[in-house]
PDB file of C-alpha atoms in Angstrom:
ATOM      1  CA  MET A1079     -17.950  39.805  57.485  1.00  0.00           C
ATOM      2  CA  GLU A1080     -21.529  38.994  58.356  1.00  0.00           C
ATOM      3  CA  LYS A1081     -24.615  38.809  56.205  1.00  0.00           C
ATOM      4  CA  HIS A1082     -27.996  40.044  57.361  1.00  0.00           C
ATOM      5  CA  ASP A1083     -31.280  38.456  56.470  1.00  0.00           C
ATOM      6  CA  GLY A1084     -32.552  41.736  54.919  1.00  0.00           C
ATOM      7  CA  ARG A1085     -35.345  42.169  57.441  1.00  0.00           C
ATOM      8  CA  GLY A1086     -33.234  43.754  60.152  1.00  0.00           C
ATOM      9  CA  GLY A1087     -32.901  40.350  61.773  1.00  0.00           C
ATOM     10  CA  ALA A1088     -29.991  38.442  63.156  1.00  0.00           C
ATOM     11  CA  ALA A1089     -26.691  38.184  61.345  1.00  0.00           C
ATOM     12  CA  ARG A1090     -25.119  34.915  60.329  1.00  0.00           C
ATOM     13  CA  PRO A1091     -21.452  34.146  59.643  1.00  0.00           C
ATOM     14  CA  ASP A1092     -20.308  34.845  56.110  1.00  0.00           C
ATOM     15  CA  ASP A1093     -20.316  31.400  54.547  1.00  0.00           C
ATOM     16  CA  PRO A1094     -19.550  31.439  50.831  1.00  0.00           C
ATOM     17  CA  TRP A1095     -21.005  27.929  50.571  1.00  0.00           C
ATOM     18  CA  TYR A1096     -24.335  28.947  52.111  1.00  0.00           C
ATOM     19  CA  GLU A1097     -26.218  29.579  48.878  1.00  0.00           C
ATOM     20  CA  ALA A1098     -24.379  26.905  46.853  1.00  0.00           C
ATOM     21  CA  SER A1099     -26.214  23.656  46.328  1.00  0.00           C
ATOM     22  CA  ALA A1100     -24.499  20.488  47.441  1.00  0.00           C
ATOM     23  CA  SER A1101     -24.618  18.974  43.970  1.00  0.00           C
ATOM     24  CA  GLY A1102     -23.168  22.001  42.191  1.00  0.00           C
ATOM     25  CA  TRP A1103     -26.327  22.478  40.109  1.00  0.00           C
ATOM     26  CA  GLY A1104     -27.553  25.992  39.711  1.00  0.00           C
ATOM     27  CA  ALA A1105     -24.230  27.581  40.579  1.00  0.00           C
ATOM     28  CA  THR A1106     -24.165  31.199  39.587  1.00  0.00           C
ATOM     29  CA  THR A1107     -21.433  32.657  37.454  1.00  0.00           C
ATOM     30  CA  GLY A1108     -19.245  35.356  38.910  1.00  0.00           C
ATOM     31  CA  ALA A1109     -19.553  33.976  42.429  1.00  0.00           C
ATOM     32  CA  GLU A1110     -17.128  35.141  45.063  1.00  0.00           C
ATOM     33  CA  PRO A1111     -13.766  33.290  45.132  1.00  0.00           C
ATOM     34  CA  GLY A1112     -14.633  31.291  48.269  1.00  0.00           C
ATOM     35  CA  ALA A1113     -17.661  29.785  46.528  1.00  0.00           C
ATOM     36  CA  VAL A1114     -15.660  27.832  43.954  1.00  0.00           C
ATOM     37  CA  PRO A1115     -16.920  24.246  44.113  1.00  0.00           C
ATOM     38  CA  PRO A1116     -14.381  21.496  44.766  1.00  0.00           C
ATOM     39  CA  GLN A1117     -15.107  19.963  41.348  1.00  0.00           C
ATOM     40  CA  ALA A1118     -13.816  23.071  39.596  1.00  0.00           C
ATOM     41  CA  LEU A1119     -10.708  23.135  41.725  1.00  0.00           C
ATOM     42  CA  ALA A1120      -9.968  19.467  41.088  1.00  0.00           C
ATOM     43  CA  GLU A1121     -10.308  20.037  37.333  1.00  0.00           C
ATOM     44  CA  GLY A1122      -7.645  22.725  37.354  1.00  0.00           C
ATOM     45  CA  GLY A1123     -10.096  25.621  37.351  1.00  0.00           C
ATOM     46  CA  GLY A1124      -8.718  27.156  40.554  1.00  0.00           C
ATOM     47  CA  ASP A1125      -5.779  27.548  42.855  1.00  0.00           C
ATOM     48  CA  ASP A1126      -3.431  24.541  43.049  1.00  0.00           C
ATOM     49  CA  ARG A1127      -3.058  24.894  46.824  1.00  0.00           C
ATOM     50  CA  ALA A1128      -6.820  24.823  47.294  1.00  0.00           C
ATOM     51  CA  ALA A1129      -7.121  21.817  44.988  1.00  0.00           C
ATOM     52  CA  GLU A1130      -4.503  20.018  47.070  1.00  0.00           C
ATOM     53  CA  ILE A1131      -6.442  20.848  50.236  1.00  0.00           C
ATOM     54  CA  TYR A1132      -9.593  19.311  48.737  1.00  0.00           C
ATOM     55  CA  ARG A1133      -7.640  16.192  47.753  1.00  0.00           C
ATOM     56  CA  GLN A1134      -6.282  15.881  51.302  1.00  0.00           C
ATOM     57  CA  VAL A1135      -9.736  16.377  52.812  1.00  0.00           C
ATOM     58  CA  ARG A1136     -11.202  13.758  50.479  1.00  0.00           C
ATOM     59  CA  ALA A1137      -8.495  11.288  51.554  1.00  0.00           C
ATOM     60  CA  GLY A1138      -8.886  12.176  55.248  1.00  0.00           C
ATOM     61  CA  ALA A1139     -10.546  10.102  57.949  1.00  0.00           C
ATOM     62  CA  ALA A1140     -13.396  12.570  58.560  1.00  0.00           C
ATOM     63  CA  PHE A1141     -14.484  12.557  54.913  1.00  0.00           C
ATOM     64  CA  GLN A1142     -14.199   8.774  54.756  1.00  0.00           C
ATOM     65  CA  GLU A1143     -16.361   8.506  57.876  1.00  0.00           C
ATOM     66  CA  VAL A1144     -19.082  10.698  56.337  1.00  0.00           C
ATOM     67  CA  ARG A1145     -19.034   8.720  53.075  1.00  0.00           C
ATOM     68  CA  GLY A1146     -18.897   5.402  54.936  1.00  0.00           C
ATOM     69  CA  SER A1147     -21.879   6.338  57.079  1.00  0.00           C
ATOM     70  CA  TYR A1148     -23.790   7.279  53.932  1.00  0.00           C
ATOM     71  CA  ARG A1149     -22.948   3.994  52.214  1.00  0.00           C
ATOM     72  CA  ARG A1150     -23.734   1.880  55.291  1.00  0.00           C
ATOM     73  CA  PHE A1151     -27.275   3.229  55.209  1.00  0.00           C
ATOM     74  CA  VAL A1152     -27.975   3.676  51.501  1.00  0.00           C
ATOM     75  CA  VAL A1153     -26.724   0.360  50.128  1.00  0.00           C
ATOM     76  CA  PRO A1154     -28.801  -1.912  52.403  1.00  0.00           C
ATOM     77  CA  ALA A1155     -31.818   0.415  52.245  1.00  0.00           C
ATOM     78  CA  CYS A1156     -31.760   0.469  48.438  1.00  0.00           C
ATOM     79  CA  ALA A1157     -31.305  -3.292  48.265  1.00  0.00           C
ATOM     80  CA  LEU A1158     -34.214  -3.877  50.657  1.00  0.00           C
ATOM     81  CA  PHE A1159     -36.508  -1.416  48.876  1.00  0.00           C
ATOM     82  CA  LEU A1160     -35.637  -2.754  45.419  1.00  0.00           C
ATOM     83  CA  THR A1161     -36.283  -6.321  46.618  1.00  0.00           C
ATOM     84  CA  TRP A1162     -39.662  -5.283  48.030  1.00  0.00           C
ATOM     85  CA  TYR A1163     -40.588  -3.469  44.803  1.00  0.00           C
ATOM     86  CA  LEU A1164     -39.525  -6.375  42.561  1.00  0.00           C
ATOM     87  CA  ALA A1165     -41.380  -8.854  44.778  1.00  0.00           C
ATOM     88  CA  TYR A1166     -44.539  -6.806  44.283  1.00  0.00           C
ATOM     89  CA  VAL A1167     -44.079  -6.669  40.489  1.00  0.00           C
ATOM     90  CA  VAL A1168     -43.226 -10.381  40.226  1.00  0.00           C
ATOM     91  CA  ALA A1169     -46.162 -11.369  42.421  1.00  0.00           C
ATOM     92  CA  ALA A1170     -48.508  -9.197  40.372  1.00  0.00           C
ATOM     93  CA  THR A1171     -47.415 -10.835  37.112  1.00  0.00           C
ATOM     94  CA  THR A1172     -46.861 -14.439  38.178  1.00  0.00           C
ATOM     95  CA  ALA A1173     -49.493 -14.920  40.878  1.00  0.00           C
ATOM     96  CA  PRO A1174     -52.608 -13.012  39.853  1.00  0.00           C
ATOM     97  CA  ALA A1175     -54.818 -15.340  41.881  1.00  0.00           C
ATOM     98  CA  LEU A1176     -52.881 -14.499  45.060  1.00  0.00           C
ATOM     99  CA  MET A1177     -53.004 -10.773  44.339  1.00  0.00           C
ATOM    100  CA  ALA A1178     -56.760 -10.939  43.627  1.00  0.00           C
ATOM    101  CA  ARG A1179     -57.528 -12.679  46.915  1.00  0.00           C
ATOM    102  CA  PRO A1180     -59.912 -10.494  48.950  1.00  0.00           C
ATOM    103  CA  VAL A1181     -58.732  -9.377  52.380  1.00  0.00           C
ATOM    104  CA  PHE A1182     -61.862  -7.515  53.490  1.00  0.00           C
ATOM    105  CA  GLY A1183     -64.645  -6.138  51.390  1.00  0.00           C
ATOM    106  CA  PRO A1184     -63.410  -4.860  48.007  1.00  0.00           C
ATOM    107  CA  VAL A1185     -59.808  -4.622  49.292  1.00  0.00           C
ATOM    108  CA  ASN A1186     -57.530  -7.352  47.964  1.00  0.00           C
ATOM    109  CA  VAL A1187     -53.877  -8.310  48.467  1.00  0.00           C
ATOM    110  CA  ALA A1188     -52.722  -6.326  45.408  1.00  0.00           C
ATOM    111  CA  LEU A1189     -54.293  -3.116  46.711  1.00  0.00           C
ATOM    112  CA  LEU A1190     -52.733  -3.562  50.144  1.00  0.00           C
ATOM    113  CA  ALA A1191     -49.335  -4.325  48.603  1.00  0.00           C
ATOM    114  CA  GLY A1192     -49.619  -1.264  46.337  1.00  0.00           C
ATOM    115  CA  LEU A1193     -50.482   0.954  49.285  1.00  0.00           C
ATOM    116  CA  GLY A1194     -47.595  -0.698  51.120  1.00  0.00           C
ATOM    117  CA  GLN A1195     -45.299   0.542  48.350  1.00  0.00           C
ATOM    118  CA  PHE A1196     -46.338   4.115  49.094  1.00  0.00           C
ATOM    119  CA  ALA A1197     -46.048   3.610  52.840  1.00  0.00           C
ATOM    120  CA  SER A1198     -42.601   2.049  52.538  1.00  0.00           C
ATOM    121  CA  THR A1199     -41.435   4.941  50.326  1.00  0.00           C
ATOM    122  CA  PHE A1200     -42.430   7.464  52.984  1.00  0.00           C
ATOM    123  CA  ALA A1201     -40.915   5.301  55.739  1.00  0.00           C
ATOM    124  CA  LEU A1202     -37.636   5.011  53.838  1.00  0.00           C
ATOM    125  CA  THR A1203     -37.540   8.771  53.251  1.00  0.00           C
ATOM    126  CA  TRP A1204     -38.156   9.413  56.947  1.00  0.00           C
ATOM    127  CA  ALA A1205     -35.445   6.903  57.923  1.00  0.00           C
ATOM    128  CA  TYR A1206     -32.937   8.456  55.517  1.00  0.00           C
ATOM    129  CA  VAL A1207     -33.568  11.992  56.778  1.00  0.00           C
ATOM    130  CA  ARG A1208     -33.327  10.839  60.390  1.00  0.00           C
ATOM    131  CA  HIS A1209     -30.105   8.940  59.717  1.00  0.00           C
ATOM    132  CA  ALA A1210     -28.572  11.941  57.953  1.00  0.00           C
ATOM    133  CA  ARG A1211     -29.580  14.313  60.736  1.00  0.00           C
ATOM    134  CA  LEU A1212     -28.328  12.101  63.562  1.00  0.00           C
ATOM    135  CA  ARG A1213     -25.218  10.526  62.032  1.00  0.00           C
ATOM    136  CA  ARG A1214     -23.878  12.588  59.128  1.00  0.00           C
ATOM    137  CA  ASP A1215     -24.990  16.207  59.090  1.00  0.00           C
ATOM    138  CA  ARG A1216     -22.880  17.380  62.028  1.00  0.00           C
ATOM    139  CA  LEU A1217     -19.759  15.636  60.733  1.00  0.00           C
ATOM    140  CA  ALA A1218     -20.307  16.976  57.223  1.00  0.00           C
ATOM    141  CA  LEU A1219     -20.860  20.516  58.486  1.00  0.00           C
ATOM    142  CA  GLU A1220     -17.710  20.396  60.622  1.00  0.00           C
ATOM    143  CA  LEU A1221     -15.762  19.085  57.639  1.00  0.00           C
ATOM    144  CA  ARG A1222     -17.209  21.823  55.454  1.00  0.00           C
ATOM    145  CA  TRP A1223     -16.181  24.575  57.882  1.00  0.00           C
ATOM    146  CA  GLU A1224     -12.724  23.076  58.313  1.00  0.00           C
ATOM    147  CA  THR A1225     -12.251  22.887  54.538  1.00  0.00           C
ATOM    148  CA  GLN A1226     -13.467  26.441  54.124  1.00  0.00           C
ATOM    149  CA  GLN A1227     -11.006  27.695  56.737  1.00  0.00           C
ATOM    150  CA  LEU A1228      -8.136  25.790  55.092  1.00  0.00           C
ATOM    151  CA  THR A1229      -8.934  27.094  51.611  1.00  0.00           C
ATOM    152  CA  GLN A1230      -9.313  30.664  52.840  1.00  0.00           C
ATOM    153  CA  GLY A1231      -5.936  30.349  54.574  1.00  0.00           C
ATOM    154  CA  ALA A1232      -4.360  28.965  51.398  1.00  0.00           C
ATOM    155  CA  ARG A1233      -5.657  31.885  49.352  1.00  0.00           C
ATOM    156  CA  GLY A1234      -4.102  34.367  51.661  1.00  0.00           C
TER     157      GLY A1234
END
């Protein structure tokens, strides 16, 4: 079955996960059977065969690769960003003379470091989105489709 965009436009494959958020927040009640989130199945809220499929997928190499890729980026990036943030806070409290040193005109080291916090936040966000798009999104989407096909087959 295909869904149309409501404007007479192109059809897309019927994906029961399409409208579901990745985190499970905002899930609607009375959703179609294919839209049952894995958390509900693992808690005994669904078909035992489907729950077993989700357990197998979670233990599989493809899922581990997606999670590993996520961790290999997020852990060092968070550590680096937290270190940079704490260095700014510590310098501001322990070395006020350094932070007050003028760089040019009314701009001092503290102002540049504060603006650097904003710049590094945007840079980290850009790097995360780029990493996800290039290294994880395709694998996660393939895993999602494979899981959907397996669960639909298990339901009959």
